[in-house]
Coordinates of C-alpha atoms in Angstrom, one line a residue:
M200 CA 55.5 103.6 40.8
S201 CA 57.3 105.3 38.0
V202 CA 60.3 107.6 38.2
S203 CA 62.5 109.8 36.0
A204 CA 65.6 111.9 36.8
E205 CA 66.7 114.9 34.9
K206 CA 70.0 116.8 35.5
T207 CA 69.0 120.4 36.1
G208 CA 72.2 121.9 37.5
T209 CA 75.8 121.2 38.5
N210 CA 75.5 118.2 40.9
E211 CA 71.7 118.6 40.9
Y212 CA 68.9 116.3 39.6
T213 CA 65.1 116.8 39.5
L214 CA 63.2 113.6 40.3
S215 CA 59.7 113.0 39.0
L216 CA 57.9 110.5 41.1
S217 CA 54.5 108.7 40.5
I218 CA 53.0 106.8 43.4
S219 CA 50.3 104.4 42.2
A220 CA 46.7 104.6 43.4
E221 CA 47.2 101.2 45.1
D222 CA 50.3 102.2 47.0
F223 CA 48.8 105.5 48.0
E224 CA 45.6 103.8 49.2
K225 CA 47.8 101.6 51.5
A226 CA 49.5 104.7 52.8
V227 CA 46.2 106.4 53.5
Q228 CA 45.0 103.3 55.4
K229 CA 48.2 103.3 57.5
A230 CA 47.7 107.0 58.2
Y231 CA 44.1 106.3 59.4
L232 CA 45.2 103.6 61.7
K233 CA 47.9 105.8 63.1
E234 CA 45.8 108.9 63.7
K235 CA 42.3 107.7 64.4
N236 CA 42.8 107.7 68.2
N237 CA 43.4 111.5 68.0
I238 CA 40.3 112.3 66.0
T239 CA 36.9 113.2 67.5
V240 CA 33.7 112.3 65.7
K241 CA 30.3 113.1 67.3
G242 CA 28.7 109.9 68.6
W243 CA 31.9 107.9 68.5
R244 CA 34.6 107.2 71.0
K245 CA 38.1 108.2 70.0
G246 CA 39.7 105.5 67.8
K247 CA 36.4 103.8 67.0
A248 CA 35.1 106.0 64.1
P249 CA 35.3 104.3 60.7
R250 CA 37.7 105.8 58.2
A251 CA 34.8 106.6 55.7
L252 CA 33.0 108.5 58.4
I253 CA 36.1 110.5 59.4
E254 CA 36.7 111.4 55.7
R255 CA 33.0 112.4 55.3
E256 CA 33.3 114.6 58.4
Y257 CA 36.7 116.2 57.8
G258 CA 37.2 115.8 54.0
A259 CA 38.5 113.1 51.7
N260 CA 42.0 114.5 52.0
V261 CA 42.1 114.4 55.8
F262 CA 44.8 111.7 55.8
Y263 CA 46.7 112.8 52.7
D264 CA 49.5 114.7 54.4
S265 CA 50.3 111.8 56.7
A266 CA 49.9 109.3 53.9
L267 CA 52.5 111.3 51.8
D268 CA 54.9 111.1 54.8
I269 CA 54.4 107.4 54.8
A270 CA 54.6 106.7 51.1
F271 CA 57.3 109.1 50.1
P272 CA 60.4 107.6 51.8
D273 CA 60.0 104.2 50.1
A274 CA 59.2 105.8 46.7
Y275 CA 62.2 108.1 47.1
E276 CA 64.6 105.3 48.0
S277 CA 63.4 103.2 45.1
A278 CA 63.9 106.2 42.8
I279 CA 67.5 106.8 44.0
E280 CA 68.4 103.2 43.6
S281 CA 66.8 102.8 40.2
E282 CA 68.4 105.9 38.8
K283 CA 71.7 105.1 40.5
L284 CA 72.2 108.5 42.0
D285 CA 74.8 109.1 44.7
V286 CA 72.8 111.6 46.7
V287 CA 74.5 113.8 49.3
S288 CA 71.6 116.0 50.4
Q289 CA 68.0 115.7 51.6
P290 CA 65.4 116.2 48.9
F291 CA 64.3 119.8 48.4
D292 CA 62.1 122.1 46.3
F293 CA 59.1 119.8 46.4
D294 CA 56.3 120.4 43.9
I295 CA 53.2 118.2 44.4
K296 CA 51.5 118.1 41.1
S297 CA 48.5 116.0 42.1
V298 CA 47.4 113.9 45.1
G299 CA 44.2 111.8 45.4
K300 CA 42.6 108.5 44.8
E301 CA 44.4 108.2 41.5
G302 CA 47.8 108.4 43.3
V303 CA 50.4 111.0 43.6
E304 CA 52.5 112.9 41.1
L305 CA 55.4 115.1 42.5
T306 CA 58.8 116.4 41.7
C307 CA 61.8 117.2 44.0
K308 CA 65.4 118.1 43.7
V309 CA 68.5 116.4 45.1
T310 CA 72.2 117.2 45.2
V311 CA 74.5 114.4 44.1
K312 CA 78.2 113.7 44.8
P313 CA 80.3 115.4 42.1
V314 CA 82.1 113.5 39.4
I315 CA 85.7 114.6 39.8
E316 CA 88.8 114.6 37.7
L317 CA 92.1 113.7 39.4
D318 CA 95.6 113.5 38.1
G319 CA 99.1 113.7 39.5
Y320 CA 98.3 112.0 42.8
K321 CA 101.4 109.9 42.6
G322 CA 104.8 111.5 43.4
I323 CA 103.3 114.6 45.2
K324 CA 106.2 116.7 46.5
A325 CA 106.1 118.3 49.9
P326 CA 108.6 119.7 52.4
K327 CA 109.7 117.5 55.3
A328 CA 111.5 119.0 58.3
S329 CA 114.8 117.8 59.5
T330 CA 114.8 115.3 62.3
E331 CA 118.3 115.9 63.5
V332 CA 118.5 116.7 67.2
T333 CA 120.9 119.4 68.2
D334 CA 122.8 119.8 71.5
E335 CA 120.8 123.0 72.1
E336 CA 117.5 121.0 72.0
V337 CA 118.8 118.4 74.4
D338 CA 119.9 121.2 76.8
A339 CA 116.5 122.8 76.5
E340 CA 114.8 119.5 77.4
L341 CA 117.2 119.2 80.4
N342 CA 116.3 122.7 81.5
R343 CA 112.6 121.8 81.3
K344 CA 113.2 118.7 83.4
L345 CA 115.1 120.9 85.9
E346 CA 112.1 123.3 86.0
E347 CA 109.7 120.4 86.6
N348 CA 111.7 119.2 89.5
A349 CA 112.5 122.6 91.0
R350 CA 111.3 123.4 94.6
E351 CA 109.7 126.6 95.6
I352 CA 111.3 128.7 98.3
T353 CA 110.0 131.8 100.0
V354 CA 111.5 135.1 98.9
E355 CA 112.6 137.4 101.7
G356 CA 114.1 140.8 101.9
R357 CA 113.5 142.0 98.3
A358 CA 110.8 143.2 95.9
A359 CA 109.1 141.0 93.3
Q360 CA 111.0 140.5 90.0
N361 CA 110.4 138.5 86.8
G362 CA 110.6 134.8 87.3
D363 CA 109.1 135.0 90.8
I364 CA 105.8 133.3 91.7
A365 CA 103.5 136.0 93.1
V366 CA 100.7 134.8 95.3
I367 CA 98.0 137.4 94.9
D368 CA 94.4 138.4 95.6
F369 CA 92.8 140.5 92.9
E370 CA 89.5 141.9 91.8
G371 CA 88.9 143.7 88.5
F372 CA 86.6 146.7 87.8
V373 CA 85.4 148.4 84.6
D374 CA 83.9 151.8 85.0
G375 CA 84.0 151.3 88.7
A376 CA 81.9 148.1 88.6
A377 CA 83.2 144.6 89.3
F378 CA 82.8 142.2 86.4
D379 CA 82.3 138.4 86.3
G380 CA 85.4 136.3 86.3
G381 CA 87.6 139.1 87.4
K382 CA 88.2 138.0 91.0
G383 CA 90.7 135.6 92.4
E384 CA 92.2 134.7 95.8
D385 CA 95.6 133.1 96.6
H386 CA 96.3 132.9 92.9
D387 CA 99.9 131.8 91.9
L388 CA 101.2 133.9 89.0
E389 CA 104.6 133.4 87.5
L390 CA 105.8 136.9 86.7
G391 CA 107.0 137.3 83.1
S392 CA 105.1 134.2 82.0
G393 CA 102.5 136.2 80.0
S394 CA 99.7 134.3 81.6
F395 CA 97.6 137.4 82.3
I396 CA 96.5 140.2 80.0
P397 CA 99.4 142.5 78.7
G398 CA 100.6 144.9 81.3
F399 CA 99.3 143.1 84.4
E400 CA 102.4 141.1 85.5
E401 CA 104.8 144.0 84.8
Q402 CA 102.9 146.2 87.4
I403 CA 103.5 143.6 90.1
V404 CA 107.3 143.7 89.6
G405 CA 108.9 146.0 92.2
H406 CA 106.2 145.5 94.9
N407 CA 106.8 143.8 98.3
V408 CA 104.8 141.2 100.2
G409 CA 101.9 142.9 101.9
D410 CA 101.5 145.7 99.4
S411 CA 98.1 146.5 98.0
F412 CA 98.0 148.5 94.8
D413 CA 96.1 149.2 91.6
V414 CA 97.0 147.6 88.2
N415 CA 95.7 149.5 85.2
V416 CA 95.3 147.5 82.0
T417 CA 93.3 147.5 78.7
F418 CA 91.7 144.3 77.6
P419 CA 92.8 143.2 74.1
E420 CA 90.5 143.8 71.2
K421 CA 90.2 140.0 70.7
Y422 CA 88.7 139.2 74.0
T423 CA 85.2 138.4 75.3
E424 CA 82.6 140.6 73.8
D425 CA 81.7 142.4 77.1
L426 CA 85.4 143.2 77.9
A427 CA 87.2 143.6 74.5
G428 CA 89.1 146.8 74.3
K429 CA 87.9 148.1 77.7
E430 CA 90.1 149.8 80.3
A431 CA 90.1 148.1 83.7
V432 CA 91.5 148.6 87.2
F433 CA 92.5 145.6 89.3
K434 CA 92.8 145.9 93.0
V435 CA 95.7 143.6 93.9
T436 CA 97.3 142.5 97.2
L437 CA 100.7 140.7 97.0
K438 CA 100.3 138.1 99.8
D439 CA 103.5 136.0 99.2
L440 CA 106.5 135.7 97.0
K441 CA 108.2 132.5 96.0
T442 CA 111.0 131.5 93.6
K443 CA 112.2 128.3 92.1
E444 CA 115.4 126.6 93.2
L445 CA 116.7 124.2 90.5
P446 CA 118.4 121.0 91.4
A447 CA 122.0 120.4 90.4
L448 CA 122.4 118.9 87.0
D449 CA 124.5 115.8 87.8
D450 CA 124.4 112.0 88.0
E451 CA 122.3 112.1 91.2
F452 CA 119.6 114.1 89.3
A453 CA 119.6 111.6 86.5
K454 CA 119.2 108.7 89.1
D455 CA 116.3 110.6 90.8
I456 CA 114.2 111.1 87.7
S457 CA 115.1 108.1 85.4
E458 CA 116.3 104.6 85.3
F459 CA 119.8 105.7 84.4
D460 CA 122.8 105.9 86.6
T461 CA 124.7 108.7 84.9
L462 CA 123.8 112.0 83.4
D463 CA 125.4 111.1 80.1
E464 CA 123.2 108.0 79.8
Y465 CA 120.1 110.1 80.6
K466 CA 121.1 112.7 78.0
A467 CA 121.6 110.0 75.3
D468 CA 118.2 108.6 76.0
L469 CA 116.7 112.1 75.9
K470 CA 118.3 112.7 72.5
K471 CA 116.9 109.4 71.2
N472 CA 113.4 110.2 72.4
L473 CA 113.6 113.7 70.9
A474 CA 114.7 112.2 67.6
E475 CA 111.8 109.8 67.6
N476 CA 109.3 112.6 68.4
K477 CA 110.7 114.8 65.7
E478 CA 110.5 112.0 63.2
K479 CA 106.9 111.4 64.1
N480 CA 106.0 115.1 64.0
A481 CA 107.8 115.6 60.7
K482 CA 106.1 112.6 59.2
R483 CA 102.7 113.8 60.3
A484 CA 103.3 117.3 59.0
F485 CA 104.7 115.9 55.7
E486 CA 101.6 113.7 55.2
N487 CA 99.3 116.6 56.1
E488 CA 100.9 118.7 53.5
V489 CA 100.8 115.9 50.9
F490 CA 97.0 115.5 51.5
S491 CA 96.5 119.2 51.3
K492 CA 98.1 119.1 47.9
L493 CA 96.0 116.1 47.0
A494 CA 92.9 118.1 47.8
S495 CA 94.1 120.9 45.5
L496 CA 94.3 118.4 42.6
V497 CA 90.5 117.7 42.7
N498 CA 88.9 119.3 39.7
A499 CA 85.2 119.7 40.6
E500 CA 82.6 122.0 42.0
I501 CA 82.0 120.8 45.6
P502 CA 78.4 120.9 46.7
E503 CA 77.9 123.4 49.6
C504 CA 75.8 120.8 51.5
M505 CA 78.9 118.5 51.8
I506 CA 81.0 121.3 53.2
E507 CA 78.2 122.4 55.6
R508 CA 77.8 118.8 56.9
T509 CA 81.5 118.3 57.4
A510 CA 81.9 121.7 59.2
E511 CA 78.9 120.8 61.4
N512 CA 80.5 117.5 62.3
M513 CA 83.7 119.4 63.2
V514 CA 81.7 121.7 65.5
N515 CA 80.0 118.7 67.2
E516 CA 83.3 116.9 67.7
F517 CA 84.9 120.1 69.0
K518 CA 82.0 120.5 71.4
Y519 CA 82.4 116.9 72.6
N520 CA 86.1 117.4 73.3
V521 CA 85.5 120.6 75.2
E522 CA 82.6 119.2 77.3
S523 CA 84.5 116.0 78.0
Q524 CA 87.0 118.1 79.9
G525 CA 84.2 119.5 82.1
I526 CA 84.0 122.9 80.2
P527 CA 80.6 124.2 79.4
F528 CA 80.6 124.7 75.6
E529 CA 78.7 128.0 75.7
M530 CA 81.1 129.4 78.2
Y531 CA 84.1 128.4 76.1
L532 CA 82.6 130.0 73.0
K533 CA 82.0 133.2 75.0
Y534 CA 85.7 133.1 76.1
L535 CA 86.6 132.8 72.4
G536 CA 84.2 135.6 71.5
M537 CA 82.4 133.2 69.1
T538 CA 79.0 131.8 68.4
P539 CA 78.2 128.2 67.1
D540 CA 77.7 129.7 63.7
S541 CA 80.9 131.7 63.6
L542 CA 82.8 128.6 64.9
K543 CA 81.3 126.6 62.0
D544 CA 82.2 129.3 59.6
S545 CA 85.8 129.2 60.8
Y546 CA 85.9 125.5 59.9
K547 CA 84.5 125.9 56.3
E548 CA 87.9 126.1 54.6
R549 CA 89.2 123.1 56.4
A550 CA 85.9 121.3 55.9
E551 CA 86.1 121.8 52.1
E552 CA 89.7 120.4 52.1
E553 CA 88.5 117.3 54.0
V554 CA 85.7 116.8 51.5
R555 CA 88.1 117.1 48.6
I556 CA 90.5 114.6 50.2
E557 CA 87.8 112.1 50.7
L558 CA 86.6 112.5 47.1
A559 CA 90.2 112.1 45.9
L560 CA 90.7 108.9 47.8
E561 CA 87.4 107.5 46.5
K562 CA 88.6 108.3 43.0
I563 CA 91.9 106.7 43.5
V564 CA 90.2 103.5 44.7
E565 CA 88.3 103.5 41.4
L566 CA 91.3 104.4 39.2
E567 CA 93.6 101.9 40.8
N568 CA 90.9 99.2 41.1
L569 CA 91.7 98.8 44.8
D570 CA 90.0 96.0 46.6
V571 CA 90.1 94.0 49.8
T572 CA 90.2 90.3 50.4
D573 CA 88.1 88.2 52.8
E574 CA 91.2 87.6 54.7
E575 CA 91.9 91.3 55.1
L576 CA 88.3 91.9 56.3
E577 CA 88.5 89.1 58.8
K578 CA 91.8 90.4 60.2
E579 CA 90.4 93.8 60.6
F580 CA 87.4 92.5 62.4
A581 CA 89.7 90.5 64.7
D582 CA 91.9 93.5 65.3
M583 CA 88.8 95.6 66.2
A584 CA 87.6 92.9 68.6
E585 CA 91.0 92.8 70.3
R586 CA 91.1 96.6 70.5
Y587 CA 87.7 97.0 72.1
K588 CA 87.9 93.7 74.1
I589 CA 84.7 92.3 72.7
E590 CA 83.8 89.2 70.6
V591 CA 84.4 89.2 66.8
E592 CA 80.7 88.5 66.2
A593 CA 79.7 91.5 68.2
V594 CA 82.0 93.6 66.0
K595 CA 80.4 92.2 62.9
K596 CA 77.0 93.0 64.1
A597 CA 78.0 96.6 64.9
V598 CA 80.0 97.3 61.7
A599 CA 78.7 96.5 58.3
T600 CA 81.1 94.5 56.1
E601 CA 80.5 96.9 53.2
T602 CA 81.4 99.9 55.4
L603 CA 84.5 98.2 56.6
A604 CA 85.5 97.2 53.1
K605 CA 85.2 100.8 52.0
E606 CA 87.4 102.0 54.9
L607 CA 90.1 99.5 54.0
K608 CA 90.1 100.6 50.4
M609 CA 90.4 104.2 51.4
R610 CA 93.4 103.2 53.6
K611 CA 95.0 101.6 50.6
A612 CA 94.4 104.7 48.6
S613 CA 95.9 106.8 51.4
S614 CA 99.0 104.6 51.6
L615 CA 99.4 104.8 47.8
V616 CA 99.5 108.6 48.0
T617 CA 101.9 108.8 51.0
D618 CA 104.2 106.0 49.9
S619 CA 104.7 107.6 46.5
A620 CA 105.1 111.1 47.9
V621 CA 108.5 112.8 47.6
A622 CA 110.0 114.6 50.6
E623 CA 111.8 117.9 49.8
E624 CA 114.0 120.1 51.9
P625 CA 111.8 122.8 53.5
K626 CA 112.4 126.4 52.3
A627 CA 114.4 128.6 54.6
E628 CA 111.3 130.5 55.9
E629 CA 109.5 127.2 56.5
A630 CA 112.5 125.7 58.3
A631 CA 112.6 128.7 60.6
E632 CA 109.1 128.3 61.8
E633 CA 108.8 126.9 65.3
E634 CA 105.8 124.7 64.5
P635 CA 104.7 123.3 61.2
K636 CA 101.4 124.6 59.9
K637 CA 98.5 122.5 61.1
K638 CA 96.4 120.9 58.4
A639 CA 93.1 119.1 58.5
P640 CA 93.7 115.3 58.9
A641 CA 92.7 113.3 55.9
K642 CA 89.7 111.0 56.4
R643 CA 91.6 107.9 55.6
T644 CA 90.3 105.4 58.1
T645 CA 87.5 106.1 60.6
K646 CA 86.2 109.7 61.1
K647 CA 88.8 111.9 62.7
K648 CA 88.2 114.2 65.6
A649 CA 87.9 117.6 64.0
A650 CA 88.5 119.2 67.4
E651 CA 92.0 117.9 68.0
E652 CA 93.2 121.3 69.0
A653 CA 90.6 121.6 71.8
P654 CA 92.2 123.1 74.9
A655 CA 93.9 120.8 77.5
E656 CA 92.2 122.7 80.3
A657 CA 89.5 125.2 81.0
P658 CA 90.3 128.9 80.9
A659 CA 90.1 130.0 84.5
E660 CA 87.3 132.5 84.8
A661 CA 89.0 134.2 87.7
D662 CA 92.5 134.7 86.3
A663 CA 91.8 137.5 83.8
A664 CA 93.9 135.5 81.4
E665 CA 94.3 136.6 77.8

């Protein structure tokens, strides 16, 4: 076999392959042995007809397509290895010049990983939020604990008001016809919580237990395709009304819900835990911003196939997260008003950033000559065995040493970037945001779950929730 590779575009090479007559003959014989049982020749039982007779009956090229399928993979892999190409796509644009007893001549194209330029990856500056815990934050957490431990009592002698829990039956109609997912019975709805579509909860306020009434609403434009923007009427019956009674905030409350004897001790522990959480969240947001900036330092044209593949992986991981919670993926997409393709498109920007981060870390490994020792590899194998409660040898069979070594080098590159990064005070508008902007996690160890924001629970079909 002979091969040549010519660069014919940005990140694109054209391979010219020659499969020798001897190698192709071997492939044709394998194709014959594989397919002879499915070929009928008059006077012969299936699988018994000689190859020469089949070729005379059906043509000399009868096995060529299958033979090409057999011969090409080995020829292609040898070509990639001999030309030292870092291919990131399947071969495409095949052109078979000749095929026959003399062998095969063909060309195909491949996309290769881009050669990138990278500078300024040390000392990246990014904002880091303050981790100081205020008295107001402690009070807010205490109020949340009070809400969690509140007991519900029945409301008597007055109409519904915001903050009450209304127990309702309802059924929704559009143009006089009931629609799927628009009916519920004995549903608990906290008035003023914004759980239902805009305007629904407000129209329950002022009604009394036993009242049956209409609630008129318009579905938001960003809703399921069949209901978006449509006017609807819900037939509602208010069956019960409850409110929350909060416990007293004192030492007894602290004893009931914690290991502490006094409220002051409990508040001090709350403040410590809040500080730890803020530090963890601030560090994660800071590192995400650092890696986002690292991605922007990558100077290269990124092959679309790399972005497509990463986005596809994100969709698959998101689907796994959703379905692992018992939610049919198609139903959830319908709830979002999306299709698998539109979901993948929504990941494209984030996918490109992840690809750029991975390319940057690989480049840093090269520039910094990062390596791992046998001791580091053995320790990681042992840690994995402990983590998964299996024998070390089983881990070594499942994870290639070369793959693990690359992972460890990428971790070192990741640590080099974050350890050298410089934290800055966030700008006033950034500090005012309630939550830091979520960034795609860098692929620094094993593959991350791209669907980390998957919902914690299924959207109730029968709650008309926004």
